[in-house]
Coordinates of C-alpha atoms and ligand atoms in Angstrom, one line a residue:
M271 CA 0.2 0.0 0.1
F272 CA 2.9 2.5 1.2
F273 CA 4.9 1.5 -2.1
K274 CA 1.9 2.1 -4.5
S275 CA 1.0 5.3 -3.3
K276 CA 4.9 6.4 -3.1
F277 CA 4.6 5.1 -6.9
L278 CA 1.7 7.4 -7.6
L279 CA 3.0 10.3 -6.1
F280 CA 5.9 9.6 -8.0
L281 CA 4.0 9.6 -11.4
L282 CA 1.9 12.6 -10.1
L283 CA 5.2 14.9 -9.8
Q284 CA 6.7 13.4 -13.3
C285 CA 3.2 14.6 -14.8
S286 CA 3.3 18.0 -13.5
M287 CA 7.2 18.2 -14.2
S288 CA 6.9 17.7 -17.6
S289 CA 3.3 19.3 -18.2
R290 CA 5.1 22.6 -18.1
A291 CA 6.1 24.2 -21.6
P292 CA 9.0 25.6 -22.1
P293 CA 8.5 29.3 -23.0
K294 CA 7.6 29.6 -26.6
A295 CA 9.7 33.1 -26.9
L296 CA 12.7 31.2 -25.9
L297 CA 12.3 28.6 -28.9
Q298 CA 12.8 31.7 -31.4
D299 CA 15.8 33.7 -31.9
M300 CA 16.2 36.7 -30.2
V301 CA 15.7 39.9 -32.2
V302 CA 18.5 42.6 -31.8
P303 CA 17.8 45.1 -34.6
P304 CA 20.9 47.7 -35.6
R305 CA 20.6 51.0 -33.8
Q306 CA 22.5 54.0 -33.7
L307 CA 22.7 54.9 -30.0
F308 CA 22.3 58.8 -29.9
G309 CA 20.6 58.6 -26.5
P310 CA 22.5 59.4 -23.0
G311 CA 23.8 55.6 -23.0
P312 CA 24.5 53.0 -23.8
S313 CA 26.4 54.0 -27.0
N314 CA 27.7 51.9 -29.8
M315 CA 30.1 49.4 -29.3
A316 CA 33.4 49.8 -31.2
D317 CA 34.2 46.9 -33.4
S318 CA 37.7 46.3 -32.0
I319 CA 35.7 46.0 -28.7
A320 CA 32.6 43.9 -30.1
E321 CA 35.2 41.5 -31.3
T322 CA 36.4 40.8 -27.7
Q323 CA 32.9 39.3 -26.8
S324 CA 33.5 36.0 -28.8
K325 CA 36.9 35.4 -27.2
N326 CA 37.2 32.4 -25.0
L327 CA 36.9 32.7 -21.2
L328 CA 39.9 32.4 -19.0
G329 CA 39.6 31.7 -15.2
H330 CA 39.8 34.9 -13.5
L331 CA 42.6 34.1 -11.5
H332 CA 44.5 32.4 -14.6
P333 CA 47.8 34.3 -15.2
E334 CA 46.6 35.8 -18.3
F335 CA 43.7 37.4 -17.3
V336 CA 45.3 38.8 -14.4
Q337 CA 47.6 40.3 -16.8
I338 CA 45.0 41.8 -18.6
M339 CA 43.6 43.1 -14.9
G340 CA 46.7 44.6 -14.7
D341 CA 46.6 46.1 -18.2
V342 CA 43.0 47.5 -17.1
R343 CA 44.4 49.4 -13.9
L344 CA 47.1 51.2 -16.1
G345 CA 44.4 52.1 -18.5
L346 CA 42.0 53.7 -16.2
Q347 CA 44.8 55.6 -14.3
Y348 CA 45.8 56.9 -17.3
I349 CA 42.3 58.3 -18.4
F350 CA 41.5 59.4 -14.7
K351 CA 45.1 61.3 -14.7
T352 CA 45.8 59.7 -11.5
E353 CA 48.7 57.7 -9.8
N354 CA 46.5 56.4 -7.1
K355 CA 47.3 52.6 -6.2
F356 CA 43.7 51.7 -5.9
T357 CA 42.7 52.1 -9.3
F358 CA 40.3 49.3 -10.6
A359 CA 36.7 48.8 -11.9
V360 CA 33.5 47.6 -9.7
S361 CA 31.7 45.0 -11.2
G362 CA 28.5 46.6 -12.0
T363 CA 26.9 49.3 -13.6
G364 CA 27.8 53.1 -13.0
H365 CA 25.6 52.7 -10.0
S366 CA 27.9 50.4 -8.3
G367 CA 30.6 52.8 -8.8
M368 CA 28.4 55.0 -6.7
E369 CA 27.4 52.5 -4.1
C370 CA 31.1 51.5 -3.6
A371 CA 32.3 55.2 -3.2
M372 CA 29.7 55.9 -0.5
V373 CA 29.5 52.7 1.4
N374 CA 33.2 52.9 2.2
L375 CA 34.0 56.8 2.5
L376 CA 30.5 57.4 4.6
E377 CA 29.9 56.1 8.2
R378 CA 27.1 56.5 10.8
G379 CA 27.8 60.1 12.3
D380 CA 29.4 61.3 9.2
R381 CA 28.0 64.7 7.5
F382 CA 27.5 64.5 3.3
L383 CA 27.3 67.2 1.4
V384 CA 25.6 67.1 -2.1
V385 CA 26.0 69.4 -4.9
E386 CA 22.7 68.6 -6.9
I387 CA 22.8 69.9 -10.3
G388 CA 20.3 67.3 -11.4
L389 CA 19.4 63.8 -10.8
W390 CA 22.5 62.2 -9.9
G391 CA 22.9 64.6 -6.8
Q392 CA 19.4 63.6 -6.0
R393 CA 20.4 60.1 -6.1
A394 CA 23.5 60.3 -4.1
A395 CA 21.4 61.8 -1.2
D396 CA 18.8 59.0 -1.6
L397 CA 21.4 56.5 -1.1
A398 CA 23.2 58.4 1.6
N399 CA 19.7 58.7 3.4
R400 CA 19.3 54.8 2.9
M401 CA 22.6 54.7 4.8
G402 CA 21.1 56.7 7.8
I403 CA 23.7 59.6 7.0
E404 CA 23.0 63.2 7.5
V405 CA 22.9 64.9 4.2
K406 CA 22.8 68.5 3.3
K407 CA 22.3 69.5 0.0
I408 CA 23.5 72.7 -2.1
S409 CA 21.2 72.8 -5.8
A410 CA 21.1 74.7 -8.6
P411 CA 18.6 75.3 -11.0
H412 CA 18.5 72.5 -14.0
G413 CA 20.2 73.7 -16.6
K414 CA 23.2 75.7 -14.2
A415 CA 26.0 74.6 -12.5
A416 CA 26.4 75.5 -8.8
P417 CA 28.9 78.8 -8.2
V418 CA 32.1 77.0 -6.9
E419 CA 32.5 79.8 -4.4
D420 CA 29.2 78.8 -2.6
I421 CA 30.6 74.9 -2.6
R422 CA 33.6 76.1 -1.0
K423 CA 31.5 78.4 1.6
A424 CA 29.1 75.5 2.4
I425 CA 32.2 73.0 2.7
A426 CA 33.5 75.5 5.3
E427 CA 30.4 76.1 7.0
Y428 CA 29.0 72.7 7.1
K429 CA 32.6 70.6 7.8
P430 CA 31.4 67.8 5.8
N431 CA 33.3 64.6 6.1
L432 CA 32.4 63.9 2.3
V433 CA 31.5 66.4 -0.7
F434 CA 29.7 64.8 -3.8
V435 CA 29.7 66.4 -7.1
C436 CA 28.7 65.0 -10.6
Q437 CA 30.9 66.4 -13.2
G438 CA 28.7 66.0 -15.8
D439 CA 24.6 65.8 -15.2
S440 CA 23.2 63.7 -17.7
S441 CA 19.8 64.6 -16.8
T442 CA 20.3 68.4 -17.5
G443 CA 23.8 68.1 -19.9
V444 CA 25.4 70.8 -17.4
A445 CA 29.4 70.3 -16.9
Q446 CA 30.5 71.3 -13.3
P447 CA 33.6 73.0 -12.9
L448 CA 35.4 71.2 -10.5
E449 CA 38.7 73.7 -9.7
T450 CA 39.4 74.8 -6.3
I451 CA 36.3 72.4 -4.5
G452 CA 39.3 69.9 -3.8
D453 CA 41.5 72.7 -2.0
A454 CA 38.2 73.4 -0.2
C455 CA 38.0 69.8 0.9
R456 CA 41.8 69.1 1.8
E457 CA 41.4 72.6 3.9
H458 CA 38.5 71.3 5.8
N459 CA 39.4 68.0 6.1
A460 CA 36.8 66.5 4.1
L461 CA 36.9 63.9 1.2
F462 CA 36.2 64.9 -2.5
L463 CA 33.8 62.3 -4.2
V464 CA 33.4 62.7 -7.9
D465 CA 30.6 61.1 -10.7
T466 CA 32.4 60.9 -14.2
V467 CA 29.9 58.5 -15.6
A468 CA 28.7 60.7 -18.3
S469 CA 31.6 62.8 -18.9
L470 CA 35.0 60.9 -18.9
G471 CA 37.1 61.3 -21.8
G472 CA 34.5 63.9 -23.5
T473 CA 35.2 66.6 -21.1
P474 CA 38.7 67.5 -19.1
F475 CA 39.5 65.8 -15.8
D476 CA 42.5 65.2 -13.9
A477 CA 42.0 63.5 -10.6
D478 CA 45.1 64.5 -9.1
A479 CA 45.4 68.0 -10.4
L480 CA 42.0 68.7 -8.9
K481 CA 42.7 66.5 -5.5
V482 CA 39.7 64.4 -6.2
D483 CA 39.7 61.6 -3.4
C484 CA 37.3 59.0 -5.1
V485 CA 36.3 59.1 -8.9
Y486 CA 34.2 56.7 -10.7
S487 CA 32.8 56.1 -14.0
A488 CA 31.3 53.6 -16.3
T489 CA 31.8 51.6 -19.4
Q490 CA 29.2 52.6 -21.6
K491 CA 29.3 56.2 -22.8
V492 CA 32.4 57.5 -23.9
L493 CA 34.3 54.4 -23.7
N494 CA 32.0 52.2 -26.3
A495 CA 32.2 49.3 -24.1
P496 CA 28.8 47.4 -22.7
P497 CA 27.7 48.3 -19.9
G498 CA 28.8 46.3 -16.6
L499 CA 31.9 47.4 -15.0
A500 CA 32.3 51.0 -13.0
P501 CA 35.6 52.1 -12.9
I502 CA 36.9 53.7 -9.9
S503 CA 39.9 55.5 -8.3
F504 CA 40.5 56.4 -4.4
S505 CA 43.3 58.5 -3.5
D506 CA 45.7 57.5 -0.4
R507 CA 43.5 59.9 1.9
A508 CA 40.4 58.1 0.7
I509 CA 42.3 54.6 1.5
E510 CA 43.6 55.8 5.1
K511 CA 40.2 56.7 5.9
I512 CA 38.5 53.6 5.1
R513 CA 41.4 51.7 6.8
N514 CA 40.7 53.8 10.1
R515 CA 36.9 53.2 9.5
K516 CA 35.0 52.5 13.2
Q517 CA 32.4 50.4 11.4
R518 CA 33.4 47.7 9.3
V519 CA 32.0 48.5 5.5
A520 CA 28.4 46.9 5.5
S521 CA 29.1 45.5 2.2
F522 CA 31.4 42.6 1.5
Y523 CA 30.8 43.0 -2.3
F524 CA 32.1 46.8 -2.4
D525 CA 34.6 46.9 0.1
A526 CA 37.2 48.9 -2.0
L527 CA 40.0 47.0 0.6
E528 CA 38.8 43.7 -0.6
L529 CA 38.3 44.7 -4.4
G530 CA 41.6 46.5 -4.3
N531 CA 43.7 43.1 -3.6
Y532 CA 41.6 41.0 -5.9
W533 CA 42.7 43.9 -8.4
G534 CA 46.3 43.6 -7.2
C535 CA 46.6 47.3 -5.9
D536 CA 47.8 46.7 -2.6
G537 CA 51.0 44.5 -3.3
E538 CA 49.8 41.3 -1.4
L539 CA 48.8 37.9 -2.6
K540 CA 45.6 38.2 -4.5
R541 CA 42.4 36.6 -2.7
Y542 CA 39.3 35.1 -4.4
H543 CA 36.6 38.0 -3.7
H544 CA 34.3 37.2 -6.8
T545 CA 34.3 36.1 -10.1
A546 CA 35.0 38.9 -12.4
P547 CA 32.5 39.2 -15.6
I548 CA 35.3 38.0 -17.8
S549 CA 34.1 39.1 -21.1
T550 CA 33.2 42.7 -20.0
V551 CA 36.8 43.4 -18.7
Y552 CA 38.3 42.0 -22.1
A553 CA 35.8 44.8 -23.8
L554 CA 37.3 47.4 -20.9
R555 CA 40.8 46.8 -22.0
A556 CA 40.0 46.8 -25.7
A557 CA 38.2 50.2 -24.8
L558 CA 41.1 51.4 -23.1
S559 CA 43.4 50.6 -25.8
A560 CA 41.2 52.4 -28.1
I561 CA 41.8 55.8 -26.1
A562 CA 45.6 55.1 -25.3
K563 CA 46.0 55.0 -29.2
E564 CA 44.0 58.1 -29.6
G565 CA 45.3 59.7 -26.7
I566 CA 43.0 61.1 -23.8
D567 CA 43.5 64.8 -24.4
E568 CA 42.7 64.1 -28.4
S569 CA 39.5 62.1 -27.1
I570 CA 38.5 65.1 -25.1
Q571 CA 39.4 67.6 -28.0
R572 CA 37.4 65.8 -30.3
H573 CA 34.4 65.4 -28.5
K574 CA 34.7 69.1 -27.9
D575 CA 35.0 69.9 -31.7
N576 CA 31.9 68.0 -32.4
A577 CA 30.1 69.3 -29.7
Q578 CA 30.6 72.8 -31.9
V579 CA 29.2 70.7 -35.1
L580 CA 26.0 70.1 -33.1
Y581 CA 25.5 73.5 -31.8
S582 CA 26.0 74.9 -35.1
S583 CA 23.5 72.2 -36.6
L584 CA 21.0 73.0 -33.8
K585 CA 21.0 76.4 -34.8
K586 CA 20.8 75.9 -38.5
H587 CA 17.8 73.8 -38.1
G588 CA 16.0 76.5 -35.4
L589 CA 16.7 74.3 -32.2
E590 CA 18.4 75.5 -29.3
P591 CA 20.4 74.3 -26.4
F592 CA 18.9 73.9 -22.8
V593 CA 22.2 74.8 -21.3
E594 CA 22.1 78.6 -22.1
D595 CA 26.3 79.4 -21.0
E596 CA 28.2 77.4 -23.8
K597 CA 31.1 77.0 -21.0
L598 CA 28.9 74.8 -18.9
R599 CA 27.6 72.6 -21.6
L600 CA 28.8 68.9 -21.2
P601 CA 30.8 68.2 -24.6
C602 CA 29.3 64.4 -25.2
L603 CA 26.0 65.1 -24.2
T604 CA 23.9 67.7 -25.3
T605 CA 20.3 68.5 -24.3
V606 CA 17.9 70.4 -27.1
K607 CA 14.6 72.3 -25.9
V608 CA 11.4 70.9 -27.1
P609 CA 9.9 73.5 -29.2
E610 CA 6.4 74.8 -28.6
G611 CA 3.6 72.6 -29.9
V612 CA 6.1 69.6 -30.1
D613 CA 5.4 66.5 -28.6
W614 CA 8.8 65.2 -27.6
K615 CA 7.9 61.3 -27.3
D616 CA 6.3 61.4 -30.9
V617 CA 9.6 63.0 -32.2
A618 CA 11.8 60.5 -30.5
G619 CA 9.3 57.4 -31.5
K620 CA 9.7 58.7 -35.3
M621 CA 13.8 58.6 -34.8
M622 CA 13.2 55.2 -33.5
T623 CA 11.5 53.6 -36.5
N624 CA 14.6 55.0 -38.6
G625 CA 16.9 53.2 -36.4
V626 CA 18.2 56.2 -34.4
E627 CA 17.9 56.7 -30.8
I628 CA 17.9 59.8 -28.7
A629 CA 15.8 60.4 -25.5
G630 CA 13.6 62.4 -23.5
G631 CA 14.5 64.6 -20.5
L632 CA 15.0 62.7 -16.9
G633 CA 13.6 63.5 -13.9
A634 CA 12.8 67.4 -13.6
T635 CA 13.5 67.7 -17.5
V636 CA 11.0 65.3 -18.7
G637 CA 9.0 66.8 -21.7
K638 CA 11.3 69.8 -21.5
I639 CA 14.0 68.2 -23.5
W640 CA 15.9 65.7 -25.7
R641 CA 19.0 64.1 -24.9
I642 CA 21.4 63.9 -27.5
G643 CA 24.8 61.9 -26.5
T644 CA 27.8 61.9 -28.8
F645 CA 29.7 59.5 -27.0
G646 CA 33.2 58.0 -28.3
I647 CA 32.9 56.3 -32.0
N648 CA 29.6 58.5 -31.8
S649 CA 31.2 61.8 -31.6
N650 CA 31.8 62.2 -35.5
K651 CA 30.8 65.4 -37.8
A652 CA 28.8 63.2 -40.5
K653 CA 27.0 60.9 -38.0
I654 CA 25.9 64.1 -35.8
E655 CA 24.9 65.9 -38.8
N656 CA 22.7 63.1 -39.5
V657 CA 20.9 62.8 -36.3
V658 CA 20.4 66.4 -36.5
E659 CA 18.8 66.6 -39.6
L660 CA 16.4 63.3 -38.8
L661 CA 15.7 65.2 -35.8
S662 CA 14.2 68.0 -37.7
K663 CA 12.5 66.2 -40.4
S664 CA 11.0 64.0 -37.4
I665 CA 9.7 67.2 -35.5
E666 CA 8.2 68.3 -38.9
E667 CA 6.6 65.3 -39.6
T668 CA 5.2 64.9 -36.3
R669 CA 3.8 68.5 -35.5
K670 CA 0.4 68.6 -35.4
Ligands
PMP76 N1 25.8 59.0 -12.9 C1 25.6 59.8 -14.2 C2 25.8 60.8 -14.5 C3 24.7 58.9 -15.2 O1 24.6 59.7 -16.2 C4 24.7 57.7 -14.9 C5 23.3 56.5 -16.1 N2 22.8 57.3 -16.7 C6 24.7 56.8 -13.7 C7 25.4 57.5 -12.6 C8 24.3 55.3 -13.5 O2 24.8 54.4 -14.4 P1 24.3 53.3 -14.7 O3 23.0 53.3 -15.2 O4 25.2 52.6 -15.6 O5 24.0 52.6 -13.5

């Protein structure tokens, strides 16, 4: 009797297991249409980077892969312009760079000053709130930068432990000037944290000259690599603060000292920390090699020159940049005012049917602007002129 019922149960389980059909969608091929990515990211992959994605995997502790990680560290020191030993890439997108920086550099009882020129300052403040950290914000109206004098004054008065500035806010297209903020931080014993996710390689940045203590970025913008890694660099001051924390870093995955050891930054025997996303590291190596071949300063200059091409194409078609002061515009991401009586969504949809992506606003700028990213290989005169031509045509075709 017992065996019979057990057999019946077995049959029942078999039936119920095999009765679940596989998802039909997965029996079809994946559809990936060609697309020109002129939104705020990801950008298009360069061929030399795309090629790396079919290379065979190596073990993450194999000597050849360790060598590739070493090359990536040298390339990141080159593009961040830093001698910082703790320079590596966090496994995760740009947000993981932000989280890694903040969970290491802040602890309960600390004061955090956020310069908010758009969504990314709000995001940093939100993360600090989740961590139970006291936040003070200094905000600029959207489309403008915060005056550096105001930031310096806030540092002197509030005496924060950490100051956050986003260099290129992708929700507004503003490039925040950074000069002398680092000096004020040193003077008042604060650490200086900069988000360069949307700006690195597309506008001047020099971590050491600016006295930046921590900077992070991402792979899918100027670098033209797939999303999935967040380059990051910590100064010796930052590492000293982390080593002297009262409480341990609450995250194992984002522990900068563990990650630094895994990436070979501390000169000690490498310990297993996690399994690096091997193929994405190959892609980052290829992206850094492309920048090394062009030269970081040459890449920045090209983005600046092609931003001028974009501005004059917009003018030719009667369109206006959202950021009025040209000196405050981020060269690799331009925001454009949506003209009266035009539906931004219809226009972006029309462009998409022509295989070209541009995006609408983000956060407070939704409905007011389009965002055109000209990152890396997309910072090209002919491509930019085509995009603006198509934008103008799409506006006319969708005007009611
Ligand atoms: N900071 C800035 C300035 C960004 O533009 C972005 C992405 N648009 C991020 C942080 C977050 O990056 P990710 O989407 O790769 O997590």
